[in-house]
Short mmCIF file of C-alpha atoms in Angstrom, two decimals:
data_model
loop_
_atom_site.label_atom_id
_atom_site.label_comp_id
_atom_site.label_asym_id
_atom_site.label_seq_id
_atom_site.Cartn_x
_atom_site.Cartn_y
_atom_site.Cartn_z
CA UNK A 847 104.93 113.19 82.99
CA UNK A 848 104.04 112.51 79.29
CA UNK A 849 100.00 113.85 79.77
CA UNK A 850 99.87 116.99 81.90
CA UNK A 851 96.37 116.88 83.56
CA UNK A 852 94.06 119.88 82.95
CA UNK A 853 89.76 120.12 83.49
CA UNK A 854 88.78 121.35 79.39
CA UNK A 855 85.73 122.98 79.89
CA UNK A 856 82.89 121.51 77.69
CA UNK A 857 79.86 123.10 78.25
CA UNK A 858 77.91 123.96 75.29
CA UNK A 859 80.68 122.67 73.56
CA UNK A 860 80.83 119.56 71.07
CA UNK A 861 82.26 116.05 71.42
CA UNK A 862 82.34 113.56 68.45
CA UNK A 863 82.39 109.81 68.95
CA UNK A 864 82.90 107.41 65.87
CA UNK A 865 81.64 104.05 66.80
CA UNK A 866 78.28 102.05 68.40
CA UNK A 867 79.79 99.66 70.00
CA UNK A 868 81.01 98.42 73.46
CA UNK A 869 83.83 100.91 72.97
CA UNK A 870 81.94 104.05 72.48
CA UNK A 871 79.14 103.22 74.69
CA UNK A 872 81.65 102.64 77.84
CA UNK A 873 83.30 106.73 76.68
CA UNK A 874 79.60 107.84 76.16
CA UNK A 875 78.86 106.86 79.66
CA UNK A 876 81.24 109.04 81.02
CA UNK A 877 80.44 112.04 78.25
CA UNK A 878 76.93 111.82 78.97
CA UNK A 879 77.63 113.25 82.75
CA UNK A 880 79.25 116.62 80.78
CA UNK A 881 77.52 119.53 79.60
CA UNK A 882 78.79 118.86 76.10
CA UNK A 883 76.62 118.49 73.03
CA UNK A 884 77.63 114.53 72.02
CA UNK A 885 77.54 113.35 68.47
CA UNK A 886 77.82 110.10 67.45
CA UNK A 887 78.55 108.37 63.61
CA UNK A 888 77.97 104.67 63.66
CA UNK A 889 76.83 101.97 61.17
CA UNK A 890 74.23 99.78 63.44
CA UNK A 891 74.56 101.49 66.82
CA UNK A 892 74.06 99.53 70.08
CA UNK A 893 70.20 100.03 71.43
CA UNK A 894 71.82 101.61 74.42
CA UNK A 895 73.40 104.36 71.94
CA UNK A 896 70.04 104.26 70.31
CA UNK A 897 67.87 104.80 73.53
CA UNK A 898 70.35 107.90 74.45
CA UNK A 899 69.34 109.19 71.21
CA UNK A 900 65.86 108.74 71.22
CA UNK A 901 65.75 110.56 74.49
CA UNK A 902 67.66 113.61 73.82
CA UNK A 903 70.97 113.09 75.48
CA UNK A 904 73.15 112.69 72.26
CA UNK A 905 72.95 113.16 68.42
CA UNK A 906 73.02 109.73 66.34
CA UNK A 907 74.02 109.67 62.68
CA UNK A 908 73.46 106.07 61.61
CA UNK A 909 76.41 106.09 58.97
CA UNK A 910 80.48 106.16 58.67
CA UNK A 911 82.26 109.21 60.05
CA UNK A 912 82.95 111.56 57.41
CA UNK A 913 85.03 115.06 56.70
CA UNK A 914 83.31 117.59 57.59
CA UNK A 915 81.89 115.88 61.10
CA UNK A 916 84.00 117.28 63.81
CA UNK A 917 83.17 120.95 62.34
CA UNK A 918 83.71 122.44 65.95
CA UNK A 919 84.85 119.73 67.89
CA UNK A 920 86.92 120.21 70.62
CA UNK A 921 87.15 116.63 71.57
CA UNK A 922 87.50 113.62 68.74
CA UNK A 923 86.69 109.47 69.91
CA UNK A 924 87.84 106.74 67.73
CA UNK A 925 85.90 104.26 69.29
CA UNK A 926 85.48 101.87 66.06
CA UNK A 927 87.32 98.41 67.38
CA UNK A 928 88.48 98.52 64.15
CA UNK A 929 92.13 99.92 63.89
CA UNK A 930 92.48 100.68 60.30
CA UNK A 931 88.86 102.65 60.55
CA UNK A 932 89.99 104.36 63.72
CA UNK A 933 93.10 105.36 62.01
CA UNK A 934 91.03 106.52 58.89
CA UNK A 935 88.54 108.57 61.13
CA UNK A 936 91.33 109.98 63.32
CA UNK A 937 93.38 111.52 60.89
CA UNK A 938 90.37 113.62 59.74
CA UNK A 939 89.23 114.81 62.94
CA UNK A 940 92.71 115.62 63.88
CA UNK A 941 93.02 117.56 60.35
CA UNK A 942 90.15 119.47 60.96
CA UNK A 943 91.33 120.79 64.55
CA UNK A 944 90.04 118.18 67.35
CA UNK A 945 91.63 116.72 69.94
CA UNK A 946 91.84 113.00 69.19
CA UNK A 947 91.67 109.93 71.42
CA UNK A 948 91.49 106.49 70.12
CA UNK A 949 90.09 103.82 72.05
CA UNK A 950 93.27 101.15 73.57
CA UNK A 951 95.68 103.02 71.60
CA UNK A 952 97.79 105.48 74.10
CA UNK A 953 100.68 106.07 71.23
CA UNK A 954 98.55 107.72 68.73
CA UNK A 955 96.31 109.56 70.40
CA UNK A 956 96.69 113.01 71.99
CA UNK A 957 94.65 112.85 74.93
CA UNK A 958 93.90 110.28 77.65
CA UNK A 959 90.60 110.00 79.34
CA UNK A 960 90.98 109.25 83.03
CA UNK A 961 89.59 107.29 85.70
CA UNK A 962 86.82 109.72 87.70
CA UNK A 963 85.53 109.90 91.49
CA UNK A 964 82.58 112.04 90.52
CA UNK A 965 80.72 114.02 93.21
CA UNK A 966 80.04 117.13 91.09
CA UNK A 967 81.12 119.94 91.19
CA UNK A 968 84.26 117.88 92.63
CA UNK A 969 85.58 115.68 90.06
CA UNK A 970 88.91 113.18 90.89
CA UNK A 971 90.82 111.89 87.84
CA UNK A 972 93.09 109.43 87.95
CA UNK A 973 95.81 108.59 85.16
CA UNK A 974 98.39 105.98 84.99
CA UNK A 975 99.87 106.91 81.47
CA UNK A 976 98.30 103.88 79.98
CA UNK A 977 100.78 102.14 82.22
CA UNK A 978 98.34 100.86 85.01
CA UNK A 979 94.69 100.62 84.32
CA UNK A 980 94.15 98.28 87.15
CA UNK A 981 96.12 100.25 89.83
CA UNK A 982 93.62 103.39 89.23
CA UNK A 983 90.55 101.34 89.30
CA UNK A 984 91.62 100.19 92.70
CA UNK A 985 92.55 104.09 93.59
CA UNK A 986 89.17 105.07 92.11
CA UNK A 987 87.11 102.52 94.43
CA UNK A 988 89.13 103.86 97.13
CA UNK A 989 88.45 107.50 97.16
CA UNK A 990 84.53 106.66 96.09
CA UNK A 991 84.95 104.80 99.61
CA UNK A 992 85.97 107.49 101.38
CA UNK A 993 84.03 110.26 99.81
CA UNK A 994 80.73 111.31 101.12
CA UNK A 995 77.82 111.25 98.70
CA UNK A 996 76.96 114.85 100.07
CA UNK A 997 80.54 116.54 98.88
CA UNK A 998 79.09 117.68 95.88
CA UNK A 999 76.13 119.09 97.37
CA UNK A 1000 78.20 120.89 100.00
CA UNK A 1001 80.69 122.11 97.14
CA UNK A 1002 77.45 123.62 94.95
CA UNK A 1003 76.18 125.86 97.85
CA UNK A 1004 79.88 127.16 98.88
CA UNK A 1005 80.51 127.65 95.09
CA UNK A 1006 77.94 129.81 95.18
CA UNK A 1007 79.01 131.96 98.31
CA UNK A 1008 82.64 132.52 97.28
CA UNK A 1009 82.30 136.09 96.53
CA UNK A 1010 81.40 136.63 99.88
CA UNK A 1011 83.89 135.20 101.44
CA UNK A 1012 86.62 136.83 99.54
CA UNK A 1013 85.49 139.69 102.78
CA UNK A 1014 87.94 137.49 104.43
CA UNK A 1015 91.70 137.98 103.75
CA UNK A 1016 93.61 135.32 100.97
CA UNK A 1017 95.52 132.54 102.65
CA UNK A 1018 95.09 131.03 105.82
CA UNK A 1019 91.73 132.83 106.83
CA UNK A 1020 89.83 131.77 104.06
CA UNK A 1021 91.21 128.19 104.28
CA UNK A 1022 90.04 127.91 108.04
CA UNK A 1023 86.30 128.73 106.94
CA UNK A 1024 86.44 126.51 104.15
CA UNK A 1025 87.69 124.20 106.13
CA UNK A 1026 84.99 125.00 109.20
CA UNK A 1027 82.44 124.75 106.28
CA UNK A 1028 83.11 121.50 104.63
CA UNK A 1029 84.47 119.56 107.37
CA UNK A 1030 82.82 120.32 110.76
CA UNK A 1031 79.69 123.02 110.77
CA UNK A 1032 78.21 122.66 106.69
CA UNK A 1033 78.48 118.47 107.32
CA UNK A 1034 76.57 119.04 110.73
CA UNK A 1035 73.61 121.33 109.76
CA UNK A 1036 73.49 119.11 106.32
CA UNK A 1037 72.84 116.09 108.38
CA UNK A 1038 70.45 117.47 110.87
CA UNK A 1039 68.52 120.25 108.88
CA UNK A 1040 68.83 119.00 105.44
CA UNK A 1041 70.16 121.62 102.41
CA UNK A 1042 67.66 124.49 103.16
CA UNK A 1043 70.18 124.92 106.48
CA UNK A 1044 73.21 125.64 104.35
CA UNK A 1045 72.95 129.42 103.50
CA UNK A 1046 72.14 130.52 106.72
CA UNK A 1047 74.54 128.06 108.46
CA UNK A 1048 77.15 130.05 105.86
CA UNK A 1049 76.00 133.30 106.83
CA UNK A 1050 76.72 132.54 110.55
CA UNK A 1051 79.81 131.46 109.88
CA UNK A 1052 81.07 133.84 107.86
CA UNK A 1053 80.21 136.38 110.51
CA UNK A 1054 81.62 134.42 113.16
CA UNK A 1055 85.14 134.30 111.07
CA UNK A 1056 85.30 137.87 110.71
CA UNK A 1057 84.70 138.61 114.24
CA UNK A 1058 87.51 136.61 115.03
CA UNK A 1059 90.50 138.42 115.89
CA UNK A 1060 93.76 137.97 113.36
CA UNK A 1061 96.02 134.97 114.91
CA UNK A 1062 99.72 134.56 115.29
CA UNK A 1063 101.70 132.96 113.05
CA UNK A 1064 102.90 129.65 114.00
CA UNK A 1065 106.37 127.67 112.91
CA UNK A 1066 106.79 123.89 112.80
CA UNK A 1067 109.49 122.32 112.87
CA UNK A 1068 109.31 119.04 110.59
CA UNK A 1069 111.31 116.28 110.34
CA UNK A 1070 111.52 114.83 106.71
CA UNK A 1071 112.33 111.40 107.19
CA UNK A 1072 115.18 110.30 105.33
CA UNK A 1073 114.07 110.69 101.62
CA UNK A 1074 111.07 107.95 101.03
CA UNK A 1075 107.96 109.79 101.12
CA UNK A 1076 106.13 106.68 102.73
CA UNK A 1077 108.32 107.60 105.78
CA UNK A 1078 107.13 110.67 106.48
CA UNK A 1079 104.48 110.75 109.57
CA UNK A 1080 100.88 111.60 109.55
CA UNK A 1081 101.65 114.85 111.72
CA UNK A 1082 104.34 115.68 109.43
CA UNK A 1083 101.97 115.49 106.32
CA UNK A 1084 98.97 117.20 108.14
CA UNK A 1085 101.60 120.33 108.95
CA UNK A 1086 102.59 120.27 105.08
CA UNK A 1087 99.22 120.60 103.53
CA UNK A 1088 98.40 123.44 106.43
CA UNK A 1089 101.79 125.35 105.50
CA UNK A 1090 102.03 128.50 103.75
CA UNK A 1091 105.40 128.66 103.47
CA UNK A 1092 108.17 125.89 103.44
CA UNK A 1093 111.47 126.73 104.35
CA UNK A 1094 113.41 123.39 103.51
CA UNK A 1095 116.86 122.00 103.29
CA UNK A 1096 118.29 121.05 100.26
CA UNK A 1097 118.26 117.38 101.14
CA UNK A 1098 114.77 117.31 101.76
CA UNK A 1099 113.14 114.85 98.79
CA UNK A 1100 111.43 116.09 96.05
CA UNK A 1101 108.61 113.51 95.87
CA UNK A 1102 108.14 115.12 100.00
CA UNK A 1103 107.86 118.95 98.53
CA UNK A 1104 105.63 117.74 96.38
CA UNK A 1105 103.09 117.48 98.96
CA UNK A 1106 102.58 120.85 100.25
CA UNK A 1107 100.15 123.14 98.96
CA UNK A 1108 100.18 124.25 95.52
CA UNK A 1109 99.76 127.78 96.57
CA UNK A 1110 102.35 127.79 99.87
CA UNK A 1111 105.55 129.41 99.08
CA UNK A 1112 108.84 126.96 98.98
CA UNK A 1113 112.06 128.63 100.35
CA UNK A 1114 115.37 126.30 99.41
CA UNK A 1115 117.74 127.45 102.17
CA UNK A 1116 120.35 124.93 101.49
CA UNK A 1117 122.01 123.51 104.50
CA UNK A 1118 123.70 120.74 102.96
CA UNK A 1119 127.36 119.75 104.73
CA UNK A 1120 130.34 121.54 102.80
CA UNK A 1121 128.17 123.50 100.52
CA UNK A 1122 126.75 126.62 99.91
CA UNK A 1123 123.93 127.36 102.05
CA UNK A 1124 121.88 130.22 103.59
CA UNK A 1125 123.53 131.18 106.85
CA UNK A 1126 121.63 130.14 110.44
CA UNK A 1127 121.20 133.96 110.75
CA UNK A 1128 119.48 133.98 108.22
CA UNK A 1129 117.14 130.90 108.25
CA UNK A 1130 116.31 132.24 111.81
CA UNK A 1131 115.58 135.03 110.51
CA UNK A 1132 112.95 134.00 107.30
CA UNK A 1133 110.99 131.87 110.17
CA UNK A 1134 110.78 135.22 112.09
CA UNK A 1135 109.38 137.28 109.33
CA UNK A 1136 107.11 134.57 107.99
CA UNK A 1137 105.63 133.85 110.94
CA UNK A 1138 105.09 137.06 112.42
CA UNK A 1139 103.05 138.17 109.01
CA UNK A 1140 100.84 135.17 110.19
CA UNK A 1141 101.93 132.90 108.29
CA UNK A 1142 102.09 129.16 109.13
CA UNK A 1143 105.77 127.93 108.36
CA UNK A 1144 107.23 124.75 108.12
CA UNK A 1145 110.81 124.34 108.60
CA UNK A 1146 111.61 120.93 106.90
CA UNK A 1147 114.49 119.41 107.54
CA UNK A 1148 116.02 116.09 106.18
CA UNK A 1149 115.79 112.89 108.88
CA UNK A 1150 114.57 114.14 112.48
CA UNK A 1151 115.24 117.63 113.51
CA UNK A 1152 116.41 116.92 116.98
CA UNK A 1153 119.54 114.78 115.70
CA UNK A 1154 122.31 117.33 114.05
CA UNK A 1155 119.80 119.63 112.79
CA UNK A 1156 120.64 122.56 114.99
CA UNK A 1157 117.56 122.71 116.10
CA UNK A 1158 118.01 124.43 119.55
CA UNK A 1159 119.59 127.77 118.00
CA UNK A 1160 116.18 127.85 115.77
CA UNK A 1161 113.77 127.60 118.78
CA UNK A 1162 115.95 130.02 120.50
CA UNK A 1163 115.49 132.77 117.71
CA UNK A 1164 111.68 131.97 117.66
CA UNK A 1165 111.88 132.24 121.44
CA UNK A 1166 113.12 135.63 121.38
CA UNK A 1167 111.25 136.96 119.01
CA UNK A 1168 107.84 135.36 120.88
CA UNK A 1169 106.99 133.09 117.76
CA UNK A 1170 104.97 129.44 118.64
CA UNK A 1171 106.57 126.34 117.72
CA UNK A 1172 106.23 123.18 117.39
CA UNK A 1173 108.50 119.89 116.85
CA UNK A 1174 107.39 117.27 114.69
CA UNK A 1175 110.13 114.13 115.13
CA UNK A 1176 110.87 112.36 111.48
CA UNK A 1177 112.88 109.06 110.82
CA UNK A 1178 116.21 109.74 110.89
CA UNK A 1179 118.50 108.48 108.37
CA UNK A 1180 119.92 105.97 110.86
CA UNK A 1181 117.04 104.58 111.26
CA UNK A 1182 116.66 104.40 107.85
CA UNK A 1183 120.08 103.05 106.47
CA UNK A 1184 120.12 99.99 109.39
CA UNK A 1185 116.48 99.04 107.97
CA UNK A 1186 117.92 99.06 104.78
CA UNK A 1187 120.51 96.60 105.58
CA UNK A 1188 118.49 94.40 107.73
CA UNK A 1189 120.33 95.13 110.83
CA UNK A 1190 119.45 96.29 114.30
CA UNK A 1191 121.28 99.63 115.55
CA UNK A 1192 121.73 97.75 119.27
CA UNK A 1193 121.75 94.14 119.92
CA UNK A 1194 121.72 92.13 123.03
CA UNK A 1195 125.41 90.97 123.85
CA UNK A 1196 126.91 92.57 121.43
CA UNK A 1197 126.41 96.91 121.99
CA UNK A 1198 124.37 98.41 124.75
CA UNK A 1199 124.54 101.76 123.37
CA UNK A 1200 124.76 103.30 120.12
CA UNK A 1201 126.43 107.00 119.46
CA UNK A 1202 125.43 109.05 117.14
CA UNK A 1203 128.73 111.20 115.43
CA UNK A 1204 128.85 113.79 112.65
CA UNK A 1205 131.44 114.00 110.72
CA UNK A 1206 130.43 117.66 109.64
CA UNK A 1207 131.83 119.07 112.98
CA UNK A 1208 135.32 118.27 112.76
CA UNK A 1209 136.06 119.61 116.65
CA UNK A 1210 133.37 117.37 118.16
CA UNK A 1211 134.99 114.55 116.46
CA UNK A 1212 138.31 115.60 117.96
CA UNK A 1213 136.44 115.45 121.54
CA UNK A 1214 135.30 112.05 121.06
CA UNK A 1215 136.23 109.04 123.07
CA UNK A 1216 137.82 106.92 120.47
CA UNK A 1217 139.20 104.78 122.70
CA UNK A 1218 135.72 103.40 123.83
CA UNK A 1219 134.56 103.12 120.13
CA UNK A 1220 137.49 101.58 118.95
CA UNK A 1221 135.95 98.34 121.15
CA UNK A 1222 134.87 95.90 119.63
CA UNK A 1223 131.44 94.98 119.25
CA UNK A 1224 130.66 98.92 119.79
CA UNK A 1225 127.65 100.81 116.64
CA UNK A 1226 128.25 104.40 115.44
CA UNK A 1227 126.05 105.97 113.17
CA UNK A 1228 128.29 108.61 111.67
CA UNK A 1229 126.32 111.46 109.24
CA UNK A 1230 127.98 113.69 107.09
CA UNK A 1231 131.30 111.59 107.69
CA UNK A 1232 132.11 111.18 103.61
CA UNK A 1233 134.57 114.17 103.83
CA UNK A 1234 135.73 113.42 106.92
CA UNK A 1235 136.59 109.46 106.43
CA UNK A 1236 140.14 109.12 106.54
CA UNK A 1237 140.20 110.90 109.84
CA UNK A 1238 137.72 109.28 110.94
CA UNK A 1239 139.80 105.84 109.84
CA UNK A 1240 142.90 106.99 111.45
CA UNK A 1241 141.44 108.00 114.92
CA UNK A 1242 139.90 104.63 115.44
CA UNK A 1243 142.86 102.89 114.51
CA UNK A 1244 145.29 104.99 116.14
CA UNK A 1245 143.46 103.88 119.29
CA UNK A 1246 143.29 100.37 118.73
CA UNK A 1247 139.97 99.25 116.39
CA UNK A 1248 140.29 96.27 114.47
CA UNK A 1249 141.19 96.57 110.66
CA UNK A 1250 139.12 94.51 109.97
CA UNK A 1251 135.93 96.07 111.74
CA UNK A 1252 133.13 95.57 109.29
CA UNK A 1253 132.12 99.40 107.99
CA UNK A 1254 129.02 99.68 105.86
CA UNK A 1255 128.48 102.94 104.03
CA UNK A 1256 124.49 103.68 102.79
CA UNK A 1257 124.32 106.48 100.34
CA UNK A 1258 120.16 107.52 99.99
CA UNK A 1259 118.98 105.69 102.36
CA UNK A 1260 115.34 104.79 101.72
CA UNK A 1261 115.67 106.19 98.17
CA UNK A 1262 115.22 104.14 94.66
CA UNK A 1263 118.65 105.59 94.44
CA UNK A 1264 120.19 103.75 97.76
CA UNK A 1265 123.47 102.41 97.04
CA UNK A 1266 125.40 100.31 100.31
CA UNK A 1267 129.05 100.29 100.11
CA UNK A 1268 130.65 97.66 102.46
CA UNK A 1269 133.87 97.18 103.81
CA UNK A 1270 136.28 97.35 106.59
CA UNK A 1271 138.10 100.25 108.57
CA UNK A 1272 141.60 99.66 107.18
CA UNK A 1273 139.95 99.95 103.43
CA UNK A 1274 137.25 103.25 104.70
CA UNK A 1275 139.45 106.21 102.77
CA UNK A 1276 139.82 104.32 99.70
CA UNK A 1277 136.65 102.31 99.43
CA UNK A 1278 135.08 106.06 99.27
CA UNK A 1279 137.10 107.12 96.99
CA UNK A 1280 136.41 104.56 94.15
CA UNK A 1281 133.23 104.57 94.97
CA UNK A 1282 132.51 108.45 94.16
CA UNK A 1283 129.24 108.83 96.52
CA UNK A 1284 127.70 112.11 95.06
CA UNK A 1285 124.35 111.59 97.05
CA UNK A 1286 124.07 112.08 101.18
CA UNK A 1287 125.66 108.89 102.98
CA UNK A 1288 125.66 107.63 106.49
CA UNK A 1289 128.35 105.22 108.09
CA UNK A 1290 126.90 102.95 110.06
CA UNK A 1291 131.21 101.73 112.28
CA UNK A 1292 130.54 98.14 113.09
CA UNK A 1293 127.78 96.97 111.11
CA UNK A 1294 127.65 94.82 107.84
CA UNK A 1295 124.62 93.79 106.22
CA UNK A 1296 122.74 90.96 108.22
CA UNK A 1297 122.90 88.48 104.41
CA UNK A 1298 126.65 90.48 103.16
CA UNK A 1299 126.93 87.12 101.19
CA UNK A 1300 123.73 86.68 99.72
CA UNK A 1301 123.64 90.65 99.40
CA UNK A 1302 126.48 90.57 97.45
CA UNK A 1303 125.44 91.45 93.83
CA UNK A 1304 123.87 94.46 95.10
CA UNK A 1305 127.08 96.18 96.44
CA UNK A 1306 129.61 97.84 93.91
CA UNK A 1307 132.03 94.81 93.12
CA UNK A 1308 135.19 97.76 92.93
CA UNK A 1309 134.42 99.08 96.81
CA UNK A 1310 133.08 95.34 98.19
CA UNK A 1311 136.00 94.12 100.88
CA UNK A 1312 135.60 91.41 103.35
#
């Protein structure tokens, strides 16, 4: 992030545009819906600029920016067309203290104006670094869409009743009324009784809130997906932006945290296979206390919770201690890695079933039938198995699989980072090897990519065996 988004305030305050052309007027459009005291220096202003003038809205100097004009400036605008004259004017205003922008040129200037949804107070800006003009237009035209007109009226009246509501306790109370407020009763008595409704209707339901008696905390238990943030479910997303705390593992994607609430509290508990890692004890136990301060918690765990994420000994605990749950399913990593390689986890004729392995619990792999895998034509989706490869490798053989059973490793699945490692069993221990896999990987025993061939390039040559 090169521009780190903040809302300057500018009331009363001074903003300086140099320029009268199509430039300036397109800025002053947006500066004219501030509270900011606009100047603008121009030789032969546009009538528009002119008209603004003549009615109040701005200050017009009809000559060349000068020292001396952005005396108190907090905000500079180059908006000349002419680059050696918005160089000339820049370097003043940025000597004598103002933030300087200058119009189509993102390398020299300090700030960035961008894209706004406007439905004061609520204001939406939208930046793309310079990088993507058109892709925030189409997000702004979106969101103005999907926006009521009547958001800003709602958000003026509530503004103005926030002290009273701070009666309720911070956190998850307040955010129900608000909630209650904007989206269900202030909407309804806007629409049928028009804005005189909207004080009393927050009066009522302010009273009604604190009447109601303090409620349980609540624990979700969230499946992830497998790293892509596009993968992860509505109900997973809704539970996210509702949580106050997250307790997540460590292979949960950071693009994913990034969607809870600003405010919630983010617990790292680890859980990654082989590492270091809070103990079940006490994950069960942070739920526990969480929850039974009120809190709603999301337990966030990579893939789908219900597939090696020890799930059952977490509901147990919450059981026992008489805390509500409830399971949200994510994509698993399976899923994930077999998409990835354009392949189907069962097909018709070839595999009827499909078994899911970890190679993380080295005694259930000594329990399973190898014998039956070691078929051919039989799918295994193995997680966690890097570690555990060679034994994996010598099992199957030792109990008659092919050598040259195709094996096809995926190491972040869904992720920009997703490298696929193909090869065969006889080759498993030391394909891994050379290939160093540092991320999470899942082998997918019997599967190669549906193109391998035309696929090629995007394997690592070193670890590619067919």
């Amino acid at each position: 992030m090169k521009h780190f988004p903040i809302f300057m305030a500018v009331e009363g305050r001074k903003i300086t545009v140099s320029g009268g052309g199509e430039a300036a007027i397109a800025k002053l459009r947006l500066l004219l819906k501030t509270e900011a005291h606009i100047s603008v220096f121009a030789t032969n202003p546009a009538e528009e600029i002119k008209n603004w003038a003549a009615s109040g809205k701005l200050s017009l100097k009809d000559r060349p920016f000068r020292a001396g004009d952005t005396a108190r400036s907090v905000l500079f605008y180059a908006a000349n067309e002419d680059a050696a004259e918005d160089a000339r004017v820049a370097a003043i205003a940025e000597d004598e203290g103002a933030l300087v922008n200058i119009v189509d040129n993102l390398n020299d200037s300090q700030f960035i104006t961008p894209a706004i949804v406007d439905r004061d107070p609520v204001t939406i800006a939208i930046g793309t670094e310079g990088a993507a003009p058109v892709l925030a237009r189409a997000i702004k035209a979106d969101l103005e869409e999907k926006l009521s007109p009547v958001l800003g009226m709602l958000a003026r009246i509530g503004k103005a009743f926030r002290h009273k509501v701070e009666a309720l306790p911070m956190g998850r109370k307040r955010r129900e009324f608000w909630a209650d407020y904007y989206f269900k009763t202030g909407t309804a008595a806007l629409e049928a009784d028009g804005v005189e409704s909207l004080r009393p209707t927050l009066d009522s339901l302010l009273k009604d809130h604190l009447s109601r008696s303090e409620q349980p905390g609540h624990v979700d238990l969230v499946g992830a997906g497998p790293g892509d943030p596009e993968l992860l479910t509505l109900k997973a997303r809704k539970a996210l932006d509702a949580a106050d705390v997250v307790v997540y593992d460590r292979l949960v994607a950071p693009e994913i945290l990034e969607l809870a609430r600003r405010e919630a509290i983010l617990l790292n508990v680890g859980k990654e296979g082989f590492g270091p890692s809070a103990t079940q004890e006490e994950i069960n136990a942070l739920l526990i206390e969480h929850a039974q301060n009120g809190a709603h918690v999301v337990r966030l765990k990579s893939g789908d919770p219900t597939i090696f994420g020890r799930l059952d000994e977490e509901i147990d605990a919450l059981d026992a201690a008489n805390v509500s749950w409830r399971i949200v399913p994510g994509i698993t990593a399976a899923s994930a890695a077999v998409a990835g390689i354009g392949q189907s986890l069962t097909k018709r004729g070839r595999n009827s079933e499909v078994r899911f392995l970890t190679g993380h619990d080295m005694k259930g792999f000594a329990e399973q039938d190898w014998r039956a895998l070691a078929q051919t034509g039989e799918v295994a989706a193995i997680y966690m198995g890097k570690k555990s490869a060679r034994f994996i490798q010598g099992r199957l053989m030792m109990h008659g699989a092919a050598p040259n059973t195709p094996i096809t490793v995926i190491e972040n699945a869904s992720r920009p980072t997703q490298r696929i490692v193909l090869t065969v069993l006889s080759e498993l221990g030391n394909a891994l090897t050379e290939a160093s896999l540092t991320g999470p990987a899942l082998t997918l025993y019997g599967l190669a990519p549906r193109a391998a061939l035309a696929l090629a390039d995007t394997f690592d040559k070193k670890v590619l065996s067919l």
